[in-house]
Tab-separated table of C-alpha atoms and ligand atoms in Angstrom:
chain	number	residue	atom	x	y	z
A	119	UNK	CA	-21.386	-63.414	-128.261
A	120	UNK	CA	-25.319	-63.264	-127.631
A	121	UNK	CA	-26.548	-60.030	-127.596
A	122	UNK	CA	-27.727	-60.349	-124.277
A	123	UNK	CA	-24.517	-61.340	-122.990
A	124	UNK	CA	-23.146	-57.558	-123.674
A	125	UNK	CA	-23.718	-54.807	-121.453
A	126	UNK	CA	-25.648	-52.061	-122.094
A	127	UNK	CA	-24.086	-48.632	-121.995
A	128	UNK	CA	-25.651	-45.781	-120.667
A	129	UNK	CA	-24.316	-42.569	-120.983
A	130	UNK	CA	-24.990	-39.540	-118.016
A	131	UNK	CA	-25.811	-40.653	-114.055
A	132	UNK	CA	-27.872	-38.601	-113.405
A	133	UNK	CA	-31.665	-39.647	-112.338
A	134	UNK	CA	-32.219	-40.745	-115.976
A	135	UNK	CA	-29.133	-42.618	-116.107
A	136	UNK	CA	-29.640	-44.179	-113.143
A	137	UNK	CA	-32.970	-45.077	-113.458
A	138	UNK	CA	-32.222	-47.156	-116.525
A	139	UNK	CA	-29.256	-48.525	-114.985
A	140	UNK	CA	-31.764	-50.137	-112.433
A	141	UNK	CA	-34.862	-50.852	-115.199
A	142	UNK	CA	-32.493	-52.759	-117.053
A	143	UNK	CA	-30.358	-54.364	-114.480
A	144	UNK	CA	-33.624	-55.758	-112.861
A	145	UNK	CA	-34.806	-57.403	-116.163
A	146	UNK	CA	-31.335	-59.152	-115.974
A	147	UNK	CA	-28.961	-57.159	-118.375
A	148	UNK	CA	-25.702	-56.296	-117.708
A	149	UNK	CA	-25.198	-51.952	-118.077
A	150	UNK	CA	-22.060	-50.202	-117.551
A	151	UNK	CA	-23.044	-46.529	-116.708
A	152	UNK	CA	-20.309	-43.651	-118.102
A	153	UNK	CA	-20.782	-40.271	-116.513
A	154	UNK	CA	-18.620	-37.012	-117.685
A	155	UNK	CA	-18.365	-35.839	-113.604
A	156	UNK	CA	-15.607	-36.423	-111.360
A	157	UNK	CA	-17.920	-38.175	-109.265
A	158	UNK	CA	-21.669	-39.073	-109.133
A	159	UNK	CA	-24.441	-36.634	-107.268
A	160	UNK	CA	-27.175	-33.979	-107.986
A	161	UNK	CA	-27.202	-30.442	-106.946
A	162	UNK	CA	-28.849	-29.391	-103.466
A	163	UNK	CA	-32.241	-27.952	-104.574
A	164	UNK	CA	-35.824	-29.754	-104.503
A	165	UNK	CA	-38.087	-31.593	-107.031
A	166	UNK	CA	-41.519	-32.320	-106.930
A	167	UNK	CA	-42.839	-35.552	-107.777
A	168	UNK	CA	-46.048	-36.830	-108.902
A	169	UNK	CA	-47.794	-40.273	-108.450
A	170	UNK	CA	-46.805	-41.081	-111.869
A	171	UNK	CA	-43.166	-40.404	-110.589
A	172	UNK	CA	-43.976	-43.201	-107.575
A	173	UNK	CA	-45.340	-45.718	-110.080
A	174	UNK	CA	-41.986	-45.658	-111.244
A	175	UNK	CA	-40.040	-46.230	-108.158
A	176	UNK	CA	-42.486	-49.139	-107.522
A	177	UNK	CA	-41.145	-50.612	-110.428
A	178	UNK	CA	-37.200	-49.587	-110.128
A	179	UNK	CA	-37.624	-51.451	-106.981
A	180	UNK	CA	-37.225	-48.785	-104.618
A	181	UNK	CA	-40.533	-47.270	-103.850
A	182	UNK	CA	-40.183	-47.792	-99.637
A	183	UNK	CA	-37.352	-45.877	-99.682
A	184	UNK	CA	-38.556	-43.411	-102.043
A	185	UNK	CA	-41.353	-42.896	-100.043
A	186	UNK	CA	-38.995	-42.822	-96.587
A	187	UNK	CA	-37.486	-39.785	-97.904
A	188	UNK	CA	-40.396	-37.817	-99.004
A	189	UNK	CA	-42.112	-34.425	-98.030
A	190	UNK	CA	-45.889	-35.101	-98.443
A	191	UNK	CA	-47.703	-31.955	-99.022
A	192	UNK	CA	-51.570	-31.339	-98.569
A	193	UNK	CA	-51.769	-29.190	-101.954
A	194	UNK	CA	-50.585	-27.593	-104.699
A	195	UNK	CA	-51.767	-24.343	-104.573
A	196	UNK	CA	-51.626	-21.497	-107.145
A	197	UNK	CA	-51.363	-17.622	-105.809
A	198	UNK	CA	-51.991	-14.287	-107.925
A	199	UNK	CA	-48.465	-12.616	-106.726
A	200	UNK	CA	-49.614	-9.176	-107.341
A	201	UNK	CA	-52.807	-9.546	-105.223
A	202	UNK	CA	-51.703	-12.341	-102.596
A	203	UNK	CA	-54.743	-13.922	-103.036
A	204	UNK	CA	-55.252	-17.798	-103.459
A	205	UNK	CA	-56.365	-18.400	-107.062
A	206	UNK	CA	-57.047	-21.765	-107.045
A	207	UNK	CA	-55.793	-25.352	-105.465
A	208	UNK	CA	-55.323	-29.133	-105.737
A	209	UNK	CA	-55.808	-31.079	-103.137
A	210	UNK	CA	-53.154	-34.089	-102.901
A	211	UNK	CA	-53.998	-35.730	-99.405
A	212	UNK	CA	-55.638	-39.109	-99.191
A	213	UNK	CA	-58.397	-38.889	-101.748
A	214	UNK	CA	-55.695	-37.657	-104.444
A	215	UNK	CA	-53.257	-40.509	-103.018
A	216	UNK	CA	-56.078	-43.382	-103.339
A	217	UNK	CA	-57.534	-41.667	-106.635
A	218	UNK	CA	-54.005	-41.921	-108.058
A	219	UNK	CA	-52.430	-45.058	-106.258
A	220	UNK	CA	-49.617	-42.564	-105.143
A	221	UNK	CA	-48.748	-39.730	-103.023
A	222	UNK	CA	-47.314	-36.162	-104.638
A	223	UNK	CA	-44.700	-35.166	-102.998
A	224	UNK	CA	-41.811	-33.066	-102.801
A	225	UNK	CA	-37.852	-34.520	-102.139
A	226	UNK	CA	-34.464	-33.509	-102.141
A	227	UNK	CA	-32.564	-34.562	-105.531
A	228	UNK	CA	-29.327	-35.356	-103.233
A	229	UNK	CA	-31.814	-37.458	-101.418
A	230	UNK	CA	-33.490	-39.042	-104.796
A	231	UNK	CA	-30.174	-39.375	-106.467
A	232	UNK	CA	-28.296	-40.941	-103.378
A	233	UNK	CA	-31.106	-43.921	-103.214
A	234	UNK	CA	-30.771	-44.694	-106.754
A	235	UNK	CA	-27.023	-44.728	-106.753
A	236	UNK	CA	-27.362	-46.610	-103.732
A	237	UNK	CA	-29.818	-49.071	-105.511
A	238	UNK	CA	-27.711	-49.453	-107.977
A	239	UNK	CA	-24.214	-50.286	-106.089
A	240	UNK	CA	-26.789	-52.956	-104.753
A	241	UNK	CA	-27.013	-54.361	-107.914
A	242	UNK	CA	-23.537	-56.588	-109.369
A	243	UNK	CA	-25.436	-56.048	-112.769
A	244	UNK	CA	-24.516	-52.056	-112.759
A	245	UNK	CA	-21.279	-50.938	-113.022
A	246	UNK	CA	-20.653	-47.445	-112.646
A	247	UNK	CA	-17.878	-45.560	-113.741
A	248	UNK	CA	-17.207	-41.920	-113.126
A	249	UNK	CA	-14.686	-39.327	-115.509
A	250	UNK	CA	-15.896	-40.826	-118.757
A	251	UNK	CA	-17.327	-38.217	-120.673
A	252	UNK	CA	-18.915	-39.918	-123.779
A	253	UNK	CA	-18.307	-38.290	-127.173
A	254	UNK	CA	-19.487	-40.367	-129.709
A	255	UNK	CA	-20.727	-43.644	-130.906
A	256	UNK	CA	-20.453	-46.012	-134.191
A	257	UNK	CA	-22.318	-48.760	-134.844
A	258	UNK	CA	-21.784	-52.273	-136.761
A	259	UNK	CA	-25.621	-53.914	-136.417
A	260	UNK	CA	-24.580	-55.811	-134.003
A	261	UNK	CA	-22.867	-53.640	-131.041
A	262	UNK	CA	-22.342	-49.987	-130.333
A	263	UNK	CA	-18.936	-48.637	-129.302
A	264	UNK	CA	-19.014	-45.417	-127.661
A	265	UNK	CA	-15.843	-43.277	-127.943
A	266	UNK	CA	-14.857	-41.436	-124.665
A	267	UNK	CA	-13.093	-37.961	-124.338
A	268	UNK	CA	-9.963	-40.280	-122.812
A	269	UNK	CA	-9.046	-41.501	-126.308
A	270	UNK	CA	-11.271	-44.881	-124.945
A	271	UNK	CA	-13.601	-47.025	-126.526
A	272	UNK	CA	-16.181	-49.293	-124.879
A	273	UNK	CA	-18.600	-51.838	-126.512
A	274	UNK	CA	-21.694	-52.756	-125.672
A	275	UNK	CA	-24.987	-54.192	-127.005
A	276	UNK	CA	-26.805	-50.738	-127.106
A	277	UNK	CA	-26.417	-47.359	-125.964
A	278	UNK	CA	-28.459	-45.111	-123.800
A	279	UNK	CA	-28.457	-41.684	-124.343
A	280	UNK	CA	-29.114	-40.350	-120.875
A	281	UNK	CA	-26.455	-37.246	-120.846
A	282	UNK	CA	-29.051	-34.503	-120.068
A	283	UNK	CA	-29.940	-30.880	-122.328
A	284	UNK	CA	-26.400	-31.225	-123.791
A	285	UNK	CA	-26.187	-34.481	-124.565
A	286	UNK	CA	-23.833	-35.163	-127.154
A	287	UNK	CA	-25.065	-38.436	-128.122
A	288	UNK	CA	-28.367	-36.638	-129.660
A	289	UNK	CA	-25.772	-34.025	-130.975
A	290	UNK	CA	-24.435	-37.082	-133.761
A	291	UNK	CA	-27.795	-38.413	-133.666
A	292	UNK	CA	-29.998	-35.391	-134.679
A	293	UNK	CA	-29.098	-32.775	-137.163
A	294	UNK	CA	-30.079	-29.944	-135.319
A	295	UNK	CA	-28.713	-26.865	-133.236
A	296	UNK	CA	-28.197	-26.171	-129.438
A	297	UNK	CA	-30.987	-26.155	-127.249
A	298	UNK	CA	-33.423	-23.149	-127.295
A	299	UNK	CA	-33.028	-20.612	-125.023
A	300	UNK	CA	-35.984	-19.561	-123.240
A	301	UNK	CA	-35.232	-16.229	-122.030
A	302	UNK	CA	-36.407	-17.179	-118.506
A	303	UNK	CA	-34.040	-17.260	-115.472
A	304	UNK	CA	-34.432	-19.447	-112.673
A	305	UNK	CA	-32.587	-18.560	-109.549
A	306	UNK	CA	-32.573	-21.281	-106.971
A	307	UNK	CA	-32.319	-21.247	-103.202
A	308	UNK	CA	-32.300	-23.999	-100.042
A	309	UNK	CA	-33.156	-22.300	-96.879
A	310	UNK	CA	-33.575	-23.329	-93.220
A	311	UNK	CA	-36.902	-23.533	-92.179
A	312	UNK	CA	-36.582	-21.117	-89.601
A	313	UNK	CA	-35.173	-18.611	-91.872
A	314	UNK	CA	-38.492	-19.027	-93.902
A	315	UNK	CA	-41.268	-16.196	-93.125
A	316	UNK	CA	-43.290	-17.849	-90.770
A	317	UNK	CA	-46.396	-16.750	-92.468
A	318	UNK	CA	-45.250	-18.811	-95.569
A	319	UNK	CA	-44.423	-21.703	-93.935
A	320	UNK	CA	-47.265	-23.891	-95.807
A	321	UNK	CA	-47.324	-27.820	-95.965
A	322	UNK	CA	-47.974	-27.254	-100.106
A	323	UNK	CA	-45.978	-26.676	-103.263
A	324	UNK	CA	-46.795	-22.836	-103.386
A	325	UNK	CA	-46.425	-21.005	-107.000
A	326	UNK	CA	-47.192	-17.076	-107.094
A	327	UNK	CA	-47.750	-16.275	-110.346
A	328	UNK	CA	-47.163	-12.715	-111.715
A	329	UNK	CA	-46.050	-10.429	-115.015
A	330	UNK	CA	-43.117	-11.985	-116.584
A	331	UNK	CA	-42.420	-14.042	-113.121
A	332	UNK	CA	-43.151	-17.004	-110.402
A	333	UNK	CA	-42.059	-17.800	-107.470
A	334	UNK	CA	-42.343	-21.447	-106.076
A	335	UNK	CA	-41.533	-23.034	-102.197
A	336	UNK	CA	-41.963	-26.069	-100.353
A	337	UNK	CA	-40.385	-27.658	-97.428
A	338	UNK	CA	-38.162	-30.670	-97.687
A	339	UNK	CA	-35.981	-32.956	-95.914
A	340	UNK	CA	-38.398	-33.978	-92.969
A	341	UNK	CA	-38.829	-30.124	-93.090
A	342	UNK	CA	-35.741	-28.989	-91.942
A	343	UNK	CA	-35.185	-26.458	-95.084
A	344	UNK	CA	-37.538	-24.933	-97.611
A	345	UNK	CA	-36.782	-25.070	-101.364
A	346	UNK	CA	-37.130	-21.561	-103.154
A	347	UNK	CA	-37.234	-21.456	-107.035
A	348	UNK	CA	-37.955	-17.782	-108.802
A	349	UNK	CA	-37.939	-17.294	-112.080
A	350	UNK	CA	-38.108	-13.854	-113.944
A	351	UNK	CA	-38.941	-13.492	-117.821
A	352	UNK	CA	-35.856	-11.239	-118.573
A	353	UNK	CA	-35.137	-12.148	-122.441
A	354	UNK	CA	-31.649	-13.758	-121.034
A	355	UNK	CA	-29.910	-14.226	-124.153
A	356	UNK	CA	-27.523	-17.345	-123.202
A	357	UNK	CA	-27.588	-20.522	-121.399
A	358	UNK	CA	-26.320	-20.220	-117.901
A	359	UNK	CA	-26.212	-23.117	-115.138
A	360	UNK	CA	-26.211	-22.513	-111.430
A	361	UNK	CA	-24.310	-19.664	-111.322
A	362	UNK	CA	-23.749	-17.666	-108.286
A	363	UNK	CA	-25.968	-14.828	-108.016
A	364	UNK	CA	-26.281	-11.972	-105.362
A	365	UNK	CA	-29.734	-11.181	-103.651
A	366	UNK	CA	-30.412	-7.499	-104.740
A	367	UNK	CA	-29.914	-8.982	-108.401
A	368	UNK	CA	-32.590	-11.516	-108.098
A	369	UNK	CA	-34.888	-9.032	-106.605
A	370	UNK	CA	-34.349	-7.069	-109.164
A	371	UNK	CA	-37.309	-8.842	-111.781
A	372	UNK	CA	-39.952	-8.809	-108.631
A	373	UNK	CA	-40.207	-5.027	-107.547
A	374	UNK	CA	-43.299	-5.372	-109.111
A	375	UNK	CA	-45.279	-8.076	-106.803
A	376	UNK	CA	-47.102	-8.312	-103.626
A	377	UNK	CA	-44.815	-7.433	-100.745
A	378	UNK	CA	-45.799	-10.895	-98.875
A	379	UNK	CA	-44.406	-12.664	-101.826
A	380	UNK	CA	-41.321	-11.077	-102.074
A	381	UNK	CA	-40.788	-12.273	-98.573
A	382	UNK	CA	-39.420	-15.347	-100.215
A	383	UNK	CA	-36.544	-13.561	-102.036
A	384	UNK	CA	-35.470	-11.688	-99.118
A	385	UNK	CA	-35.250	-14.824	-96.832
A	386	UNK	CA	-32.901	-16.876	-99.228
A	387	UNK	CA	-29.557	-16.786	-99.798
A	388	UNK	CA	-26.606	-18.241	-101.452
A	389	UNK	CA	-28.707	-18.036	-104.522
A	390	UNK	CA	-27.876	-19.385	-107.832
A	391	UNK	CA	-29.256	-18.653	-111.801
A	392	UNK	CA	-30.033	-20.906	-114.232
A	393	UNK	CA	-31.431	-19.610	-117.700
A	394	UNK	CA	-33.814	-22.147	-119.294
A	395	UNK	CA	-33.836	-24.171	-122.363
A	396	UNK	CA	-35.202	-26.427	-124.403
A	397	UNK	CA	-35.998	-27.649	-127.528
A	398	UNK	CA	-38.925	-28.666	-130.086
A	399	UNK	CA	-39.994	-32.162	-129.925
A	400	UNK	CA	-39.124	-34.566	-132.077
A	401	UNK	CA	-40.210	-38.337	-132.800
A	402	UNK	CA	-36.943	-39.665	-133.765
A	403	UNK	CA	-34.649	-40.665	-130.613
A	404	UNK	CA	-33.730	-44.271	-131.922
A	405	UNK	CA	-31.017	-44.341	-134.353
A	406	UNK	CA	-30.348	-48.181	-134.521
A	407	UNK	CA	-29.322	-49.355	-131.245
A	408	UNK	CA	-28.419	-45.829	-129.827
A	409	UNK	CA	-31.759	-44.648	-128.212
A	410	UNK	CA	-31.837	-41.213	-125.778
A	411	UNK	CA	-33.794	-41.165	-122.866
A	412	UNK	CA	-35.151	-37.804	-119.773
A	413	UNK	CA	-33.661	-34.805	-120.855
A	414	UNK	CA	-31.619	-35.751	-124.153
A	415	UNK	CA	-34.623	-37.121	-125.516
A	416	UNK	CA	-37.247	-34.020	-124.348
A	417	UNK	CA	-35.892	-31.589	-122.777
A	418	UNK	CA	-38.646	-29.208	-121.051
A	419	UNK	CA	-39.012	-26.131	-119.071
A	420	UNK	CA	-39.823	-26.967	-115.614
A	421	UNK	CA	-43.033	-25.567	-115.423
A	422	UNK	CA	-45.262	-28.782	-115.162
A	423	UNK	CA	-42.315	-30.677	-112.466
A	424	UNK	CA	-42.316	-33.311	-114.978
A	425	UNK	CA	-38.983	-33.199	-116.649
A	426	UNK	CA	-37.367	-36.125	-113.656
A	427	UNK	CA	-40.980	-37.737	-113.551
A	428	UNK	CA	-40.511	-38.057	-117.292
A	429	UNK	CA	-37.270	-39.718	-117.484
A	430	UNK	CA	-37.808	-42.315	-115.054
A	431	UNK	CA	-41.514	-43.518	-116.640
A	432	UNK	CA	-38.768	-43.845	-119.908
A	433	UNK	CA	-36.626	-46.006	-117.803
A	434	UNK	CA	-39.567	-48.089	-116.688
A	435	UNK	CA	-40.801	-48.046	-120.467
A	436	UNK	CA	-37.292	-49.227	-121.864
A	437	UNK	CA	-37.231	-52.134	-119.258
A	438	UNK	CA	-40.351	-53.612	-120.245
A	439	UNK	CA	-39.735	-53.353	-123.975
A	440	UNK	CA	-35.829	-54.896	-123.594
A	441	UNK	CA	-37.654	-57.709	-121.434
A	442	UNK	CA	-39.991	-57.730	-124.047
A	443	UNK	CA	-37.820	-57.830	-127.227
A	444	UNK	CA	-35.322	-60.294	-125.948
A	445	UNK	CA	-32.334	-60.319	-128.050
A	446	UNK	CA	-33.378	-57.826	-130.850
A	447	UNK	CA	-32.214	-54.573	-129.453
A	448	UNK	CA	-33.461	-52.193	-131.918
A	449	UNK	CA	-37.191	-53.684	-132.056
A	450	UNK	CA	-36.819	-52.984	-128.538
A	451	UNK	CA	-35.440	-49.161	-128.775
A	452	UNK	CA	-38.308	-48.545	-131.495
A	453	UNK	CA	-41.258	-49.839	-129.382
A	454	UNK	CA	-39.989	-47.881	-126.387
A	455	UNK	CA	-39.648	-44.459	-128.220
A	456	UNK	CA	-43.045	-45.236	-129.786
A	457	UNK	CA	-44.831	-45.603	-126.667
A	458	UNK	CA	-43.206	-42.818	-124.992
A	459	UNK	CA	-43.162	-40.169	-127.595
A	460	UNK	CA	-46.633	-38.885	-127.230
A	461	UNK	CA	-46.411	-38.445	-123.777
A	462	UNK	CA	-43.413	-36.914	-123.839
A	463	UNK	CA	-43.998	-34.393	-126.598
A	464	UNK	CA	-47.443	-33.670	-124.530
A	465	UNK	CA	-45.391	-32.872	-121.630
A	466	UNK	CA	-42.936	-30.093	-123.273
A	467	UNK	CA	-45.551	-28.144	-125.034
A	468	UNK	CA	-47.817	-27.997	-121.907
A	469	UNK	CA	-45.074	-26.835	-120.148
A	470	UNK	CA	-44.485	-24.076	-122.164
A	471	UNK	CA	-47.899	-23.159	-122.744
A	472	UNK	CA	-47.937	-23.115	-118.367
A	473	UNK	CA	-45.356	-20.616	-118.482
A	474	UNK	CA	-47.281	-18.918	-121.134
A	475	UNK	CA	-50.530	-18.156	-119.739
A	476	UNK	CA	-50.123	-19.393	-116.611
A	477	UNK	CA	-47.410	-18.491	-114.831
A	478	UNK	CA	-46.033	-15.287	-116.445
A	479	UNK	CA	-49.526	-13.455	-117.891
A	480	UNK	CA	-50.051	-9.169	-117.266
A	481	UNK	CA	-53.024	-7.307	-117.507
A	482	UNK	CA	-55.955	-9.007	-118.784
A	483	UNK	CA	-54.781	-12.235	-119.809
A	484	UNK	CA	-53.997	-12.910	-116.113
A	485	UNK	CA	-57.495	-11.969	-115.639
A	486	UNK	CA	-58.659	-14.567	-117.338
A	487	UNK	CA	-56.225	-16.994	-116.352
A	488	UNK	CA	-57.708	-16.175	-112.364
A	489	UNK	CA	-61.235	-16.350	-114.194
A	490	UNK	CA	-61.120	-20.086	-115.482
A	491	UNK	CA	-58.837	-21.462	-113.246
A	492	UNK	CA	-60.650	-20.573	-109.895
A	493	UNK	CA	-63.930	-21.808	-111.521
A	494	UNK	CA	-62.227	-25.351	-111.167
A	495	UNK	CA	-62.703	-27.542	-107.968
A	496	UNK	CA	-59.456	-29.467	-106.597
A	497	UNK	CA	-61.748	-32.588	-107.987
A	498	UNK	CA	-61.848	-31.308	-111.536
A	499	UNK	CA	-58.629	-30.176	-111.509
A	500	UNK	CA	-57.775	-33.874	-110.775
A	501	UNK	CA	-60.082	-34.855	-113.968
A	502	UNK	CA	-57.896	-32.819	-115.749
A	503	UNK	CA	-54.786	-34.396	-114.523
A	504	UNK	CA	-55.977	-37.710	-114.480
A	505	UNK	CA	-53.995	-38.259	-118.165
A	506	UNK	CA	-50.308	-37.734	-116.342
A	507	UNK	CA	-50.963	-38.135	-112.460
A	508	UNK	CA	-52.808	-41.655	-113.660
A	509	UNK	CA	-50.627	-43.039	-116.458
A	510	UNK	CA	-47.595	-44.736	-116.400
A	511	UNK	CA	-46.234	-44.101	-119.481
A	512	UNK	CA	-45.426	-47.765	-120.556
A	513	UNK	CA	-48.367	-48.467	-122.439
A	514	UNK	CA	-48.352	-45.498	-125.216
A	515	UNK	CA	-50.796	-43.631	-122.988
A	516	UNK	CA	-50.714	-39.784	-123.882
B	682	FAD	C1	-35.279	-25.201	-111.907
B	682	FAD	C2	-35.694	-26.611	-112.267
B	682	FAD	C3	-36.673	-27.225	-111.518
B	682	FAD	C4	-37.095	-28.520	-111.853
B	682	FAD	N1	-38.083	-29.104	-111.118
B	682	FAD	C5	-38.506	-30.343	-111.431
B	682	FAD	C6	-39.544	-30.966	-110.668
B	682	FAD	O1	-40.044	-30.388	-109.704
B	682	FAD	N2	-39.943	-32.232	-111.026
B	682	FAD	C7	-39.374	-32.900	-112.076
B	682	FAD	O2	-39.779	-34.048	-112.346
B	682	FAD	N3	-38.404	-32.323	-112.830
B	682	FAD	C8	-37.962	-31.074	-112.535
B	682	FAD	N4	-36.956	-30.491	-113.263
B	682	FAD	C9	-36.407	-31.223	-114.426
B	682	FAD	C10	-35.386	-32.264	-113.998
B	682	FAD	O3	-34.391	-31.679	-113.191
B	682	FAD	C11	-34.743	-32.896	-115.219
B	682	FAD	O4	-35.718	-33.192	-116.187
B	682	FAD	C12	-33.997	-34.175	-114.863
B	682	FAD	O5	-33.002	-33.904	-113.912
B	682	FAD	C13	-33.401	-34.819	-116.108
B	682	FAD	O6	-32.617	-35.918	-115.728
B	682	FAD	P1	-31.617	-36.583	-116.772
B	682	FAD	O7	-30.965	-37.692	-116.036
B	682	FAD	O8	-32.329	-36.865	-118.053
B	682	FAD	O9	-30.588	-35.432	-117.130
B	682	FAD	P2	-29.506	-34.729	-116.178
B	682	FAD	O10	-30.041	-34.553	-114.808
B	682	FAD	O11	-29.048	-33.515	-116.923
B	682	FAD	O12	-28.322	-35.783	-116.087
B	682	FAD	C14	-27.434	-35.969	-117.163
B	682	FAD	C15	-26.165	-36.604	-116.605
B	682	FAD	O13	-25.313	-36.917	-117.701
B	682	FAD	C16	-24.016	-36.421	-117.435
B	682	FAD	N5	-23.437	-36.126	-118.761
B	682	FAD	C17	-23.651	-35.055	-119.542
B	682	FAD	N6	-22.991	-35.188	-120.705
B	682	FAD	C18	-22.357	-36.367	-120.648
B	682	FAD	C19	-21.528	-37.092	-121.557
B	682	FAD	N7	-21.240	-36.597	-122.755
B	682	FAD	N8	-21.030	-38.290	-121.180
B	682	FAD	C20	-21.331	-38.815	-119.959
B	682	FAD	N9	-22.101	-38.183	-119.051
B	682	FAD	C21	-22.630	-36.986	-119.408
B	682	FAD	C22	-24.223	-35.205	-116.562
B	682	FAD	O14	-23.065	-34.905	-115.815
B	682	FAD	C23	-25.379	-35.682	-115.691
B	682	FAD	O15	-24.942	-36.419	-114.579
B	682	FAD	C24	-36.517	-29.201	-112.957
B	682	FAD	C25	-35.509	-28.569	-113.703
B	682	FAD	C26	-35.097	-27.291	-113.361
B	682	FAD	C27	-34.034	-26.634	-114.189
């Protein structure tokens, strides 16, 4: 059988999966998508998204109703939590949106999930299969077969790594450890706008920085709820994921900052904790015609709201490269990881250097930080930002 007559198999759903699910499916190959979960979604909480992330729904086919669905914010503006005081701002309204091509903007991930999956039932090319948790994969040089947890084995022409932080496709693929722990917790709240302090309720994606903590909102959903994200520096020795958390504890790691930011903490509820991870970058996600993809091939901390921005420019990346390679797989895989790997690895260390003296600095060092940051207009900060905001990430730009 052709090469191109076998489906591709991509392992995980979620925006990564999906992405490349539609990528693929629109250049005309077959994919059968396995995710572990009972059934397919994405937790209630926000995401930002840049113009980069737009370019890719342009592509995926599905940019109208990307854009239907969409918060679009006037800024993104940067606060000194201990003071209150504005330290700097970007601008994002229409000179950032024509600079760019794109909007930034802020969505729900139910929202962002649902209109892939929907895009994707759409498509007779994707079939997507739910309870199939994938544990490993051989290879003969010719087609991949994945193993499931089920005892079941599936073949296909390639496979797609796409099964998030834990993936256990880059567990047989990489000889390395779990993923680094961070020491930061993230708790995570949705809140109706009216339960927001009214004082607060700005049309921007707000981050207070402060020692060893931030605090982030924006509104979402046609502004019917706010998104809260906090995140204390608290050495948290383990990885945790949305656990359920009581108020009083998350308050516990911002005693320390301005009363009107703590405001957000006392308005949420139903809060959950998530303690961060991720790893070093590495070059080498292609083994053959096994290739990972978003967060199993670079997983980040959150700080630059890149990590789903990231894993759909792959998707868009691996597309054009399949299209490109025709019926040799693995060229394909190769020149995709090699045009995507600089970016990538840019992204993860500048989000950790964000957290570093950005987001979390004390004393002097967030002196300094308010120093050279508010000596930068919204227009230079755009400069700066021209290198992600402006790419696309198929090309090998960095
Ligand atoms: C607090 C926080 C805020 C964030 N904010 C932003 C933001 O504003 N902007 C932004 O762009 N990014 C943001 N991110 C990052 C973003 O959420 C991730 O980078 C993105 O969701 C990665 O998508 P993915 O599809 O690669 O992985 P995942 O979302 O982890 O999806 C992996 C999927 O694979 C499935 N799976 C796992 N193992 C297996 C297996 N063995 N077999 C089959 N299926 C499997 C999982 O169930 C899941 O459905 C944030 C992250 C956090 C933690």
């Amino acid at each position: 059988m052709p090469t191109t007559a076998r489906p591709i198999l991509i392992a995980g759903g979620g925006i990564g999966g999906l992405s490349a699910a539609l990528g693929l499916a629109a250049k005309g190959r077959s994919v059968i998508v396995l995710e572990k979960a009972a059934r397919l979604g994405e937790i209630g909480a926000g995401i930002q998204l840049g113009p980069n992330a737009f370019h890719a729904f342009d592509y995926l086919g599905i940019g109208e109703a990307a854009r239907a669905m969409a918060v679009y914010i006037d800024k993104l503006l940067l606060m000194d939590a201990l003071t209150a005081e504005e330290i700097t701002h970007i601008d994002v309204g229409p000179a950032f949106r024509a600079r760019f091509g794109n909007p930034y903007a802020v969505v729900h991930r139910g929202d962002l999930h649902g209109v892939l999956l929907a895009a994707c039932r759409a498509d007779a090319r994707v079939d997507l299969r739910v309870a199939c948790e994938v544990v490993g994969y051989d290879q003969d040089g010719a087609s991949v077969t994945v193993r499931l947890a089920s005892g079941e084995t599936i073949a296909g022409a390639a496979l797609i790594g796409a099964d998030g932080l834990w993936s256990n496709v880059r567990g047989q693929m990489l000889d390395e450890g779990p993923p680094l722990v961070s020491g930061h917790t993230s708790y995570r709240s949705v809140i109706p706008t009216e339960k927001m302090a009214e004082d607060l309720r700005w049309n921007a994606a707000t981050l207070w920085a402060g020692p060893k903590c931030h605090l982030v909102h924006y509104p979402l959903s046609g502004w019917k709820v706010f998104n809260l994200v906090v995140t204390y520096h608290n050495d948290a020795p383990a990885p945790v994921a949305g656990q359920p958390v009581e108020a009083e504890e998350v308050m516990a790691g911002f005693g320390h900052i301005h009363p009107k930011a703590q405001q957000i903490i006392i308005h949420g509820s139903d809060w959950k904790l998530w303690v961060l991870c991720d790893r070093e970058p590495v070059a080498d996600w292609v083994d053959g015609r096994v290739a990972l993809l978003g967060d199993a091939a670079h997983p980040m901390l959150q700080y630059m709201a890149q990590g789903a921005c990231m894993a759909m420019e792959d998707s868009v990346c691996l597309a054009h490269m399949v299209a490109a390679h025709g019926d040799d797989l693995e060229a394909a895989l190769t020149a995709y990881r090699d045009r995507r790997v600089v970016r990538t690895t840019r992204v993860q260390l500048g989000s950790r250097a964000m957290g570093e003296h950005v987001y979390h600095p004390a004393g002097a060092h967030a002196l300094a930080r308010n120093a050279i940051m508010s000596a930068k207009s919204s227009e230079e900060w755009c400069d700066t930002l021209a290198w992600l905001y402006g790419g696309s990430g198929v090309d090998g730009d960095g």
